[in-house]
Amino acid sequence: MKKIIGTLFLLTILSCNSSKNKPKEENLNEIKKPNIVIIYLDDLGYGDLSSYGATELQTPNIDALANGGIKFTNGYATSATCTPSRYGMLTGMYPWRNKNAKILPGTAPLLIKTEQQTLPKLLKNNGYQTAIVGKWHLGLGTGVVDWNQHISPGPNEVGFDEAYIMAATQDRVPTVYINNGNVVGLDKNDPIEVNYFENFEGEPTAISNPEMVTMKWHHGHNQSIVNGIPRIGYMKGGKAAKWIDTDMADHFLEKTQQYVKSHKEKPFFLYYALQQPHVPRTPHPRFVGKSGMGPRGDVILQADWIIGEFIKTLKDEGILENTLVIFTSDNGGVLNDGYYDDAIEKIGKHKPNGEFKGGKYSIFEGGTRVPFITYWKGKIAPQVSDAIVCQIDLLASIAQLIGTKETSTDSENILDVFLGTSQKGRDHLIIEATGKTALRSGDWLYIPAYEGKNFREEVGIEVGNFPYEQLYNLNDDRKQQYNLANSNPEKRIEMKQLFEKLRGKDYTVGVKEVTFE
Ligand code: NG6
Ligand code: CA
């Protein structure tokens, strides 16, 4: 019944929309399909937005989406790190089904199989133009990549018509933009070489030449130096192609604005993957010092401004009312992720992950519970939703939105929830943090016993490993302070059984300790 109401609602809004635009008959199908934009932040925590409770940072542009759309309070990334979350969102498959879905080096091969179903492929096959601008971090090529030739397979081979990306992360080499498989601005006489195991002879690193470093490394991040920032991995050559860190956010914004302007005549899907507030945090000079919280706060303010500009572009181009905007983040927040950048010293009262325990890398809620907003001007009624939703569900839900079905993955069709006509989200969800998995079902969270340390000194985060089972009621105990595994054995056993049914009994196989240098 709810499905029927949802579908009726959608048909009504689509027909309202099309009658308002008075489309020509032959354009009817295309105009009926809304544009879809996913704005995806990197390491933005649940508590980093004023609409999600931050008092020390003001994020008015993102708040406008949260307040004008659906603000989900139980919205999840699949994972507490980047690569697996992006893999889950784009393929609709739980990342723990793919043993290689873990934080990838810049030289990793493409993680998504070219024959695999993906969100951009689904949309492309249904008449959409598709594009990614921003962070990729899902591998490129099939083994050894020659960065001086056309790089393939990559995003273009898994469904994106257009791909303007950075290969991995802002802290990993190669520090260049790649446009549809070609390094932007490459001088063929200065070829790029990349290696994650050994340095190139004579190339400076943060260890050999600490005087060249302007942002000090704390753990890891002591290899090649680019723009004074020491990175993960070694890189040689490509001088003219290297990005300017402080310009990156504006650069990606410009690319998305150009894309919107030149593709607005037909429906498009744009995956806009901002690099902020991941390390190294490099605000443009006009945002430096604006937050009083150091670079981490500054880049959040910059990202908020950028998103405001992007939404303004949709508006100015007259397509805001025909665009579904989804805003979320790939994992929870972290303060010290490898550089000394005042994130800890200047944090004050701010809580990047709100009241949730843990953060990035953590199986506690701070790792995967993230801001999650759906916004569709004039179509989605503003509201707060406590339904459990996950980024993995976008595939099947968007399939429904465009009038098709997608049932072959872990993705659940909860379109009604994303459009706000139902509050009934997922019954259960498996979340993941650096290979370790846990079960959310209803109000409950079950974490099996795992080996390894709970507290990661380097990042200052409790990741949730204990040699005994944990059971929390997230409704009564949002901070995960009371482990009820012993006092409520019935629930624990019920959760464990469901977990093992969904996940399989060999869930510790292949789970390795993540170590930081
Ligand atoms: C870790 C990096 C961290 C960050 C992370 C990936 C070290 C010591 N730490 O290995 O700085 O780059 O990988 O972050 O190298 S993610 O958001 O892309 O998952
Ligand atoms: Ca991330």
XYZ file of C-alpha atoms and ligand atoms in Angstrom, residues 41-44 80-83 86 135 137 278 329-332 360, ligand 2:
18
model
C 31.937 14.760 1.213
C 35.086 13.069 2.431
C 35.379 12.491 6.205
C 32.590 14.887 7.191
C 34.017 3.819 8.123
C 36.546 4.481 5.352
C 36.397 5.832 1.861
C 36.988 3.110 -0.723
C 32.173 4.472 -2.399
C 37.599 12.060 -5.672
C 39.616 6.256 -4.930
C 39.958 14.974 4.331
C 29.657 11.761 3.486
C 31.782 8.654 2.966
C 32.661 8.107 6.630
C 32.804 9.820 9.976
C 36.528 7.426 10.978
Ca 36.818 9.403 3.633
